[in-house]
Each structure stands twice: as structure tokens, then as C-alpha cells.
CSV table of C-alpha atoms in Angstrom, one decimal:
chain,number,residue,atom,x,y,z
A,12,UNK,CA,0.0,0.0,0.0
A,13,UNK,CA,1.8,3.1,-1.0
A,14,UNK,CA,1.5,6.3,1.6
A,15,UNK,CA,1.9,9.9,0.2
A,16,UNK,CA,3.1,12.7,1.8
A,17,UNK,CA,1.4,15.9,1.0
A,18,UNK,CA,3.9,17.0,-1.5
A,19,UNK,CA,4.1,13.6,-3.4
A,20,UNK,CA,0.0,13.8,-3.3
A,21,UNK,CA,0.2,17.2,-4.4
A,22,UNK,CA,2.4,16.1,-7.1
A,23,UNK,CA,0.5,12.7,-7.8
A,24,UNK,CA,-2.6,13.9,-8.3
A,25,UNK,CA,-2.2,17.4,-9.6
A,26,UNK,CA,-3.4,19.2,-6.9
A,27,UNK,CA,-1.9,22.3,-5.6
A,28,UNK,CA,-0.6,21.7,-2.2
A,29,UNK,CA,-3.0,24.6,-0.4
A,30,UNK,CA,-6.6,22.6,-1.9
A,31,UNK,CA,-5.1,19.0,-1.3
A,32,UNK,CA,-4.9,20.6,2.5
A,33,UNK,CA,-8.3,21.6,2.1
A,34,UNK,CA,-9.5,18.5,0.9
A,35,UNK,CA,-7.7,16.8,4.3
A,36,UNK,CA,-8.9,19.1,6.7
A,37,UNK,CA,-12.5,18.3,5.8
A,38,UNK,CA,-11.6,14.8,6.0
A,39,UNK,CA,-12.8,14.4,2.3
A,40,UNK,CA,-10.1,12.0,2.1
A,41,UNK,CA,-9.2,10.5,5.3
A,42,UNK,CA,-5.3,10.4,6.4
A,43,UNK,CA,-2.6,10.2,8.9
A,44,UNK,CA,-1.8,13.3,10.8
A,45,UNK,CA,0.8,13.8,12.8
A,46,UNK,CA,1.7,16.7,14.4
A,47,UNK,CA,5.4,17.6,16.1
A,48,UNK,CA,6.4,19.6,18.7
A,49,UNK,CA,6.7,22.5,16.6
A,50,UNK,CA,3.0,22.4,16.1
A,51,UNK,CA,3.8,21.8,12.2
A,52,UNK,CA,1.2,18.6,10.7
A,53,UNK,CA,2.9,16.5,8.7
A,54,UNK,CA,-0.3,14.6,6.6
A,55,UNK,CA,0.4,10.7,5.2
A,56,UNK,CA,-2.2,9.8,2.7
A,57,UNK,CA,-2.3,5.7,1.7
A,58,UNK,CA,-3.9,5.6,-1.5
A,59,UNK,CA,-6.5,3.4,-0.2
A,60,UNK,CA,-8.2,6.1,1.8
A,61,UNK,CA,-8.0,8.3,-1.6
A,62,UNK,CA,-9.6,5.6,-3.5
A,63,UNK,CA,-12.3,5.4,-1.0
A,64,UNK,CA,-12.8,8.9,-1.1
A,65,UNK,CA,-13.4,8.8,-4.8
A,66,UNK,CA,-15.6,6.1,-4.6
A,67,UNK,CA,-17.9,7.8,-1.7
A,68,UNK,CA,-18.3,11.0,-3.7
A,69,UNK,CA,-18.7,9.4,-7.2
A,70,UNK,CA,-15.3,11.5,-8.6
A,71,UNK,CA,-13.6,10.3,-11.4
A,72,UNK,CA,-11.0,12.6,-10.1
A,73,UNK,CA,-9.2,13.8,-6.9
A,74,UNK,CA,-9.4,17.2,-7.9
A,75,UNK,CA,-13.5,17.4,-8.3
A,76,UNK,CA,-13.5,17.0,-4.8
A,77,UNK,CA,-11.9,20.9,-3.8
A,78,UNK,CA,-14.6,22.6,-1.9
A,79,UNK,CA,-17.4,19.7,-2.2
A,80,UNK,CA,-19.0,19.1,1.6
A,81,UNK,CA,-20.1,16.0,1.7
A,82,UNK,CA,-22.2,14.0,4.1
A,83,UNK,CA,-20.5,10.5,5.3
A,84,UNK,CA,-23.1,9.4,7.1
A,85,UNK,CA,-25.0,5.6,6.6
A,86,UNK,CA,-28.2,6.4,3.9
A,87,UNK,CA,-29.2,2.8,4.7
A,88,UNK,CA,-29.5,2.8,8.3
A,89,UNK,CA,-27.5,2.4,11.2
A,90,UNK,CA,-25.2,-1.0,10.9
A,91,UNK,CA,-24.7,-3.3,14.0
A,92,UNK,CA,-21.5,-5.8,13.4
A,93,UNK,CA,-20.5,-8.4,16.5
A,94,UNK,CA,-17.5,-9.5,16.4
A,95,UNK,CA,-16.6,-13.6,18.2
A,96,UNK,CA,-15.2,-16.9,18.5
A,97,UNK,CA,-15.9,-18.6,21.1
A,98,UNK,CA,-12.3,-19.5,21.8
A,99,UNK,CA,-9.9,-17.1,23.8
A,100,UNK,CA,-6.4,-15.6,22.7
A,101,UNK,CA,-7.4,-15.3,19.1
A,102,UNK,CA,-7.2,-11.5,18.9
A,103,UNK,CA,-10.6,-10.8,18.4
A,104,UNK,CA,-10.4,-7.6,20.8
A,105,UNK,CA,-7.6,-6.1,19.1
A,106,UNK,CA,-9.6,-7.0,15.3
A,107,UNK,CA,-12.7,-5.3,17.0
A,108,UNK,CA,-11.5,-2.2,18.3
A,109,UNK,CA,-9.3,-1.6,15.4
A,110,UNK,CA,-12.1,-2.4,13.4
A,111,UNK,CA,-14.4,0.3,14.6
A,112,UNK,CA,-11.1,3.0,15.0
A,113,UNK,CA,-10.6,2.4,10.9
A,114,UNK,CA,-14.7,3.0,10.1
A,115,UNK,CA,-13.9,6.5,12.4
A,116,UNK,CA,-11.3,7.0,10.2
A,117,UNK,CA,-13.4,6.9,7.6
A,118,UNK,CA,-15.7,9.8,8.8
A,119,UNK,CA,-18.2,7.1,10.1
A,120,UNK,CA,-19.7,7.8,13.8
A,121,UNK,CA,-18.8,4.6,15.7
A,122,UNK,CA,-19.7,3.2,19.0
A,123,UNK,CA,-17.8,0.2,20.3
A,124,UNK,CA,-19.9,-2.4,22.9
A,125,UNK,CA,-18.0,-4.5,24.8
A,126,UNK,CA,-20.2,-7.5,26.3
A,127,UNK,CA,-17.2,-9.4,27.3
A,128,UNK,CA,-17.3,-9.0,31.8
A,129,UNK,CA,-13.3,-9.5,31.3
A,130,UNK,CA,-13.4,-6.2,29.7
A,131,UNK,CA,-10.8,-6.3,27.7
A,132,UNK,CA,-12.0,-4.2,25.1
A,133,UNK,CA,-13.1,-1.9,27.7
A,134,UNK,CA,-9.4,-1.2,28.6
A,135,UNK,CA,-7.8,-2.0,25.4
A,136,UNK,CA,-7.6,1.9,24.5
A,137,UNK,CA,-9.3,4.1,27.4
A,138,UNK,CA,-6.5,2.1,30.1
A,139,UNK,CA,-8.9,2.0,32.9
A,140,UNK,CA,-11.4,0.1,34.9
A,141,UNK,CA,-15.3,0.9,34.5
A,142,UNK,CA,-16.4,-0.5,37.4
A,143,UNK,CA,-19.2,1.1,38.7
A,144,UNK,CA,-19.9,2.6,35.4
A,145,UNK,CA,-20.6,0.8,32.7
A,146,UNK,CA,-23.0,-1.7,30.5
A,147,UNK,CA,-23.7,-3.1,33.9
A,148,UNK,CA,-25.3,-0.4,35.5
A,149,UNK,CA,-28.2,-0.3,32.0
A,150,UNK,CA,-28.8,-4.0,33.0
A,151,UNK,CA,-29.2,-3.2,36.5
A,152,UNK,CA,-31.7,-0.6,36.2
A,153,UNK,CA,-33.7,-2.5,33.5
A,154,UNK,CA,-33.8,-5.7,36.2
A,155,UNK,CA,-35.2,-3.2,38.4
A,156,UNK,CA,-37.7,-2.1,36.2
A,157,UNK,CA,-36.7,1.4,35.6
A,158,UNK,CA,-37.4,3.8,32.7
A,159,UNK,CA,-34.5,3.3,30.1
A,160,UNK,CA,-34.4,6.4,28.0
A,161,UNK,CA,-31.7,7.9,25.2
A,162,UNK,CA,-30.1,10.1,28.1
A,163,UNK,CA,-30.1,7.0,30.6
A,164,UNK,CA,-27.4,5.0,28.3
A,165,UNK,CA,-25.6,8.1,26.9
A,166,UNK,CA,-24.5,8.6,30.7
A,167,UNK,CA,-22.4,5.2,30.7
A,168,UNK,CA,-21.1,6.0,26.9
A,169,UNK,CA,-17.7,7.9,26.9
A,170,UNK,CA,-15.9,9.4,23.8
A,171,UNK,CA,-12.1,7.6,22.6
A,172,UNK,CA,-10.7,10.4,21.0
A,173,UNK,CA,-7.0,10.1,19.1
A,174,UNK,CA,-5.2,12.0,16.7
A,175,UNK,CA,-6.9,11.0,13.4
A,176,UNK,CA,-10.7,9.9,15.0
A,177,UNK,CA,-12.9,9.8,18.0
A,178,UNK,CA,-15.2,7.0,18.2
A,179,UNK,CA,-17.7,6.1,21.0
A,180,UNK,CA,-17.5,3.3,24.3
A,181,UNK,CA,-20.2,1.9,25.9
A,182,UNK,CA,-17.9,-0.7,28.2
A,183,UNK,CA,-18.0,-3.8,30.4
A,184,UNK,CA,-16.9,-4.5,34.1
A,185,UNK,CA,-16.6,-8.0,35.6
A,186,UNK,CA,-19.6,-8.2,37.1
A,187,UNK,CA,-21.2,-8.0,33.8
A,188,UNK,CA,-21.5,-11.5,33.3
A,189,UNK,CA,-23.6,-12.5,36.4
A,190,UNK,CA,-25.7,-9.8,36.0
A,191,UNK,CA,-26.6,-10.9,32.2
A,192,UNK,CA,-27.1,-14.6,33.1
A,193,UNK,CA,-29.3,-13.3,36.4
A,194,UNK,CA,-31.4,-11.7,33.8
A,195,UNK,CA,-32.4,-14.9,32.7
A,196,UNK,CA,-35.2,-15.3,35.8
A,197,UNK,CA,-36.2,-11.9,35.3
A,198,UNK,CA,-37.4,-11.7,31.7
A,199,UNK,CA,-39.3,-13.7,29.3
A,200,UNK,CA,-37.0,-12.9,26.3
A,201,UNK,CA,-33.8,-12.6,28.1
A,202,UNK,CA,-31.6,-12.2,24.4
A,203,UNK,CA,-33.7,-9.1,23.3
A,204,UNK,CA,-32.1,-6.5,26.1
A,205,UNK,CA,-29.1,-5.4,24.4
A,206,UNK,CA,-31.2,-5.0,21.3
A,207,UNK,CA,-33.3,-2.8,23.5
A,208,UNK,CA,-30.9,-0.9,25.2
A,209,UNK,CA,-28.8,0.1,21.8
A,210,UNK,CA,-32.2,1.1,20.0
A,211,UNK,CA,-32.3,4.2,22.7
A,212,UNK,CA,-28.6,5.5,20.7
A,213,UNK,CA,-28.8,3.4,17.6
A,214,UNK,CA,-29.9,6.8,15.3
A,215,UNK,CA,-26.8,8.6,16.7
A,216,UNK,CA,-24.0,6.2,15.2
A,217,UNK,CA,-23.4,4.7,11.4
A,218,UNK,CA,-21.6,1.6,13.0
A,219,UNK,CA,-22.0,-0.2,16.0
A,220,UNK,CA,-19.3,-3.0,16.8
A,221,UNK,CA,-19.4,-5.2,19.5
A,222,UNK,CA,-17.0,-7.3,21.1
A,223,UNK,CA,-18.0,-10.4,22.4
A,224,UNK,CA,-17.2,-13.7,25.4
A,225,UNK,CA,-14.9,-15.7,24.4
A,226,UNK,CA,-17.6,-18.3,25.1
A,227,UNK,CA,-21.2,-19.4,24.7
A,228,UNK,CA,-23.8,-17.7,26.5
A,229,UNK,CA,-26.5,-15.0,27.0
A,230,UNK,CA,-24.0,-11.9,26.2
A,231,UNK,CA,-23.2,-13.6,22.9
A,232,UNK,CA,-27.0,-14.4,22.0
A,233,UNK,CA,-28.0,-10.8,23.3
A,234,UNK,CA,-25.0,-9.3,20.6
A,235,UNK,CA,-26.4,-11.6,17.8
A,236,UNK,CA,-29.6,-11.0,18.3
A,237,UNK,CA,-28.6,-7.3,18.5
A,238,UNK,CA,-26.9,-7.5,15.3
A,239,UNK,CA,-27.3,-6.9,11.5
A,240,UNK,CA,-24.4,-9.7,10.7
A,241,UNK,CA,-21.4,-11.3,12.5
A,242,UNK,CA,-17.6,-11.2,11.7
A,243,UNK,CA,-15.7,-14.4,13.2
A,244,UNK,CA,-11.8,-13.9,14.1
A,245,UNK,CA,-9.2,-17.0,14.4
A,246,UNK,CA,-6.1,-18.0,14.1
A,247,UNK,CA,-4.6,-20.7,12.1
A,248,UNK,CA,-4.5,-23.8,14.4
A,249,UNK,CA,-6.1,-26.9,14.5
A,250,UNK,CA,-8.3,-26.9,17.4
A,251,UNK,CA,-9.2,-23.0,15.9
A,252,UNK,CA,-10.9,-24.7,13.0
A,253,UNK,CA,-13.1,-27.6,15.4
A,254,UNK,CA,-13.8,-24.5,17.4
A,255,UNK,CA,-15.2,-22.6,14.0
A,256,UNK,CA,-17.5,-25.7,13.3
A,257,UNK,CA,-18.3,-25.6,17.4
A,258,UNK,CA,-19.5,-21.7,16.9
A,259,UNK,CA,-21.9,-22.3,13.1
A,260,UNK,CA,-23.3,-25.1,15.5
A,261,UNK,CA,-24.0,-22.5,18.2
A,262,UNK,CA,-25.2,-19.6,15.0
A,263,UNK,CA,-27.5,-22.1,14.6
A,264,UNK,CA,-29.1,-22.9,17.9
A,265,UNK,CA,-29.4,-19.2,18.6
A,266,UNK,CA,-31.1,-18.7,15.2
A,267,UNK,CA,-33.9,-21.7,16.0
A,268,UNK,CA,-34.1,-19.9,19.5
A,269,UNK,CA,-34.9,-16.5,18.7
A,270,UNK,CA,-36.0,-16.9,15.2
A,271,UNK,CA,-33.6,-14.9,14.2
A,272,UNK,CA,-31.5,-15.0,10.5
A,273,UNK,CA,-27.6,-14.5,11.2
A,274,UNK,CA,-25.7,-13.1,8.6
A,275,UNK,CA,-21.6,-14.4,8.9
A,276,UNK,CA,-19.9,-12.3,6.4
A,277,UNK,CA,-15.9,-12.4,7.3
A,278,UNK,CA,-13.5,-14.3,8.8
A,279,UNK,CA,-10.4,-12.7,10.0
A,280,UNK,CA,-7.5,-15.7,10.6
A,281,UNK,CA,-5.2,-13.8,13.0
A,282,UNK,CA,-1.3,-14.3,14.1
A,283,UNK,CA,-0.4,-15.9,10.7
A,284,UNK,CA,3.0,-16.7,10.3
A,285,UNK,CA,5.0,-17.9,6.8
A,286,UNK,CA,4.6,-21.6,7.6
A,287,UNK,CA,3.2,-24.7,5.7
A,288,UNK,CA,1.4,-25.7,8.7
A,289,UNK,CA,-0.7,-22.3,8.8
A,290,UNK,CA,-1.0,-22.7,5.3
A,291,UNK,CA,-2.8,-25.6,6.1
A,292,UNK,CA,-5.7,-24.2,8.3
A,293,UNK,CA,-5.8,-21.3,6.2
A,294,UNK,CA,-6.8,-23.4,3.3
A,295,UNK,CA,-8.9,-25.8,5.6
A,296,UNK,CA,-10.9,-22.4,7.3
A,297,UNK,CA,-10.9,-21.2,3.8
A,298,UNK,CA,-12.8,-24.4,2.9
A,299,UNK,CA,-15.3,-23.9,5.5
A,300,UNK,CA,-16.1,-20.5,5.2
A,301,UNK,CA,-16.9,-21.8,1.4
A,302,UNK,CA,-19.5,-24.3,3.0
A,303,UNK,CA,-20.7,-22.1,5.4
A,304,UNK,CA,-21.6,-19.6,2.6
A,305,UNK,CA,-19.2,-16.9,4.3
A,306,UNK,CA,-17.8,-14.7,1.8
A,307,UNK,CA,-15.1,-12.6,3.1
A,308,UNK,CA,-11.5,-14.3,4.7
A,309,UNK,CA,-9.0,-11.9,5.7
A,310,UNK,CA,-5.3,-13.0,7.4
A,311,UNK,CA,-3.4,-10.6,9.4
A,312,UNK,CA,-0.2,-11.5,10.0
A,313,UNK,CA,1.7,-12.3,13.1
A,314,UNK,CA,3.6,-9.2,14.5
A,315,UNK,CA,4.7,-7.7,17.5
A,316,UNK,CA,3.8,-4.4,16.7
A,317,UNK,CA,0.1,-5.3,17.2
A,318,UNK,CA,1.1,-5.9,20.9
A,319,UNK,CA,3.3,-2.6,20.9
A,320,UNK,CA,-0.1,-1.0,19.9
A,321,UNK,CA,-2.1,-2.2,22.4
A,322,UNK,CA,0.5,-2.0,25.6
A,323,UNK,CA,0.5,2.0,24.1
A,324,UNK,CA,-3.6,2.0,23.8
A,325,UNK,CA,-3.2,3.0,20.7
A,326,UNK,CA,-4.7,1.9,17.5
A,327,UNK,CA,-2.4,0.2,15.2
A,328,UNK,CA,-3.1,3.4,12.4
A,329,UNK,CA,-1.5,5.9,15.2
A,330,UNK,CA,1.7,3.7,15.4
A,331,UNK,CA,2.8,6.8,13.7
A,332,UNK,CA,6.6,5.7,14.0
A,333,UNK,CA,6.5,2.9,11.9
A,334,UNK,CA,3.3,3.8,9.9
A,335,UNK,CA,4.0,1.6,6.9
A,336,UNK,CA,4.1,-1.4,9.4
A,337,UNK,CA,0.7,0.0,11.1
A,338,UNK,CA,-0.8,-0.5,7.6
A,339,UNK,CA,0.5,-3.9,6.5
A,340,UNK,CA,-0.7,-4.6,9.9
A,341,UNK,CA,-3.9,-3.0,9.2
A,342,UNK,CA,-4.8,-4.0,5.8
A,343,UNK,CA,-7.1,-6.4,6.3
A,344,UNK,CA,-9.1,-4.6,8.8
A,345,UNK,CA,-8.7,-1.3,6.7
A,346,UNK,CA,-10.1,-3.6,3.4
A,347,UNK,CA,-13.1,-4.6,5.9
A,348,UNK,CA,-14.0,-1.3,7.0
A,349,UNK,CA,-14.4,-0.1,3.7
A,350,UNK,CA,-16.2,-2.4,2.2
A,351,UNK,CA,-18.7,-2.1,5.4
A,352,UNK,CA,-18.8,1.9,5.0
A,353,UNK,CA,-19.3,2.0,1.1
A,354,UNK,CA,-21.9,-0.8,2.2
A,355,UNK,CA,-23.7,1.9,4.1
């Protein structure tokens, strides 16, 4: 993926270099700004966020878009992706949250759920604990029979904001997940109560993504319920691939139970490394995603820098020093987020 600076873009596409800045400050085409001590922006375009940008305002060329506002917004609706495996250590909190920082990126409003009670994705960039203040406390007050309005969830949703984007948290604390299954002897249709409490702030957001247990259970069937289609994330082992068959099994339960068509749409096979063996599974989840009429598979390969990202709480795009790296690492998730927002 090449990246532009603004001169080369300037030079690339023709554009003087005072409208190409125009065109970056409205976030007509999205970028990579970073901004020194000397309060001077340096801008670094990858020419897959230009080719977005064409594509979203229907111009045949960069330079149509000096001066053209546009609205990024969803015209079909608000979209509600959950993201889950029910196996642990797969990276599907660092897929998600990067997932829903690239669709802010891309000018999209974004709120990130996390129904996981480890809270994982909770921490993964705001670095602190919600206890006390979070997902939980909605629940709570719905066991309790309280009125559940628009201003009642907003209170427990906080704002992310970074360099590039700002995207929206609703989070989890531990006690999440004995709440949840407690809400089982309280309510007829236990599954339906995220669906219910993210209809209060669904018009405010293009894209809702939420994370997921690592496990079966009632916060997974409340997400899938919740949700407009699913994105599965594993990594290239063999008991990954039983566990894939394990989760369409469970798809399927929850679909009988609430009566509910799932839409699986991707595959992300995570921590790939340049072996035969992975080449193996690869070709083997590949197989079944084929079967399972699933029509997307990305791989992202294995890297410490993802790591690096996360101990900074950082998305892996604002991993500014080694930005070229950030993208490779990226690419897949980037490729998913557009294809979701030129979806919408």
C-alpha cells in the first residue's frame, strides 16, 4: 500500500498543495496526521483512503472534490456488526477495536460495545477500569424495572478520542457477566435487552461493533440478536478450526431460539506466520467458510507491533513511528471497513 506525503500527493494527483490541504482538513479524504512539537502537521495519505474517497463521492478525479462538503453518514440505516469466537487468545479484541477506530477513520460515527465481563475491550484503549460505570449499570436498572431512555445509556457512553478519530465506548466491568445470566429469571426474552438498550442511541452512530465472550452464553445471544451480521476472528490452528465448526453449531441454535436469520460475512484468521502448517488451516478455514456460505476471509499477519499498539492503547493506524508497518498490519481490517462503510 503506497502512503503519500502531501507533496508527493500534491504532485500525484495534480493538486496544488494549499486545496489537497483543504481537501484533508474536511476529511474528504481521510489520512494520517501527525503533528510535532513545533505544532507543524505532517499529513500521510495511503492511497486506499484516496480511493475510498473517490468512490464515496462518485469522482472520477481527486481534484472534483476541492470545496465539495459531503455527508459520510450511513443512507441505509445504522449498521450493528458483532464480532466472536468462542475460543480465547485469538485476537478478536484487538480485530474489533481496530475495526471500529478504521470506520472512524473513515468519517463514520462509531460506538464500540463490549459484552465481554473480562473487559478487555473496555481497557484496550481508554486504560482503565469501569467499574461502577458501565453496561452493567443499564442492565441493573432494567432488572429493576426502571425507565430506560436515550439520556439514561448516553450517561455510561464515553468518547475515545485520538489523533486521526474519536469514536464512542459503551464498556464492560466483571460483574457483567452475572448480571446478564441473572437476567435470565427476570425476563421472558432474556436475548432481546441489548437489542433494546442500543435502540435508545442506535440513530446517533453509522456503525456499532461489539466485542463479544470468548464463550457461549447470553451476552453472545444478546449481541447476535442485536446485530445486523457477524464477523468471526481465528487464528490458524487446528483446534481453531473444530472450534469454527463448534460456533456455526451455536449460530444455529441461537437462530432456532430466537427466530432470528444470522448473517456471517468475514473471517479474519489472526497471528499468521510464513509456515506450511498455517497454510494448512488457512486453506482448511478457507474451505469452510466456502461451505458455510461466508464470503469474506482476511489474514493478518503475526507481529509484535500489534502488541506494541495495544501496551501504548493505541490503535495500530497511530503507530505513527512505523506507519507503513501499522498498515501492513492494518490492511485487512482497513479492506473490511471499507467495504462495510461503502456498504452503508
Amino acid at each position: 500500500m503506497e502512503i503519500f506525503r502531501l507533496a508527493k500527493a500534491s504532485e500525484f494527483y495534480n493538486i496544488p498543495t494549499k486545496n489537497l490541504t483543504e481537501l484533508l482538513s474536511l476529511k474528504l479524504i481521510p489520512h494520517i496526521k501527525k503533528t510535532s512539537s513545533a505544532n507543524r502537521s505532517s499529513y500521510y495519505i495511503p492511497s486506499i483512503f484516496v480511493d475510498y474517497a473517490k468512490k464515496v463521492l462518485n469522482a472520477k478525479k481527486v481534484e472534483n472534490l476541492r470545496g465539495e462538503m459531503k455527508d459520510f453518514h450511513n443512507k441505509n440505516g445504522t449498521k450493528i456488526i458483532t464480532i466472536s469466537n468462542l475460543k480465547g487468545g485469538v485476537g478478536k479484541t484487538s480485530v474489533a477495536s481496530n475495526f471500529a477506530y478504521a470506520l472512524a477513520v473513515l468519517n463514520k460515527r462509531v460506538l464500540l460495545v463490549d459484552m465481554d465481563s473480562q473487559a478487555n475491550t473496555s481497557r484496550y484503549f481508554a486504560n482503565k477500569y469501569f467499574t461502577g460505570n458501565s453496561v452493567k449499570n443499564i442492565f441493573d436498572a432494567l432488572m429493576r424495572k426502571e425507565k430506560i431512555d436515550k439520556n439514561f445509556v448516553r450517561q455510561y457512553i464515553g468518547k475515545l478520542e485520538f489523533d486521526n478519530a474519536s469514536l464512542d465506548l459503551l464498556p464492560s466491568e466483571l460483574a457483567l457477566g452475572r448480571v446478564v445470566e441473572f437476567s435470565r429469571a427476570v425476563f421472558t426474552m432474556p436475548h432481546k435487552k441489548l437489542n433494546d438498550i442500543l435502540k435508545h442511541v442506535k440513530e446517533d452512530y453509522d456503525f456499532i461493533v461489539i466485542d463479544t465472550p470468548p464463550s457461549t452464553g447470553l451476552s453472545l445471544h444478546m449481541a447476535i440478536y442485536a446485530s445486523d451480521m457477524m464477523s468471526i476472528v481465528t487464528d490458524a490452528e487446528d483446534f481453531s478450526v473444530n472450534g469454527l465448526k463448534e460456533l456455526a453449531s451455536e449460530i444455529q441454535e441461537i437462530e432456532e431460539e430466537t427466530d432470528r436469520s444470522i448473517t456471517v460475512d468475514s473471517i479474519f484468521i489472526n497471528k499468521v506466520k510464513n509456515s506450511k502448517i498455517h497454510e494448512v488451516y488457512i486453506e482448511a478455514i478457507a474451505k469452510l467458510a466456502v461451505e458455510q456460505n461466508i464470503e469474506d476471509v482476511y489474514t493478518i499477519a503475526d507481529s509484535t507491533r500489534v502488541k506494541e499498539a495495544q501496551n501504548l492503547h493505541i490503535p495500530m493506524l497511530e503507530y505513527k513511528s512505523e506507519l507503513d508497518k501499522g498498515l501492513a498490519m492494518s490492511a485487512s481490517i482497513l479492506e473490511y471497513a471499507i467495504e462495510k462503510a461503502l456498504e452503508g
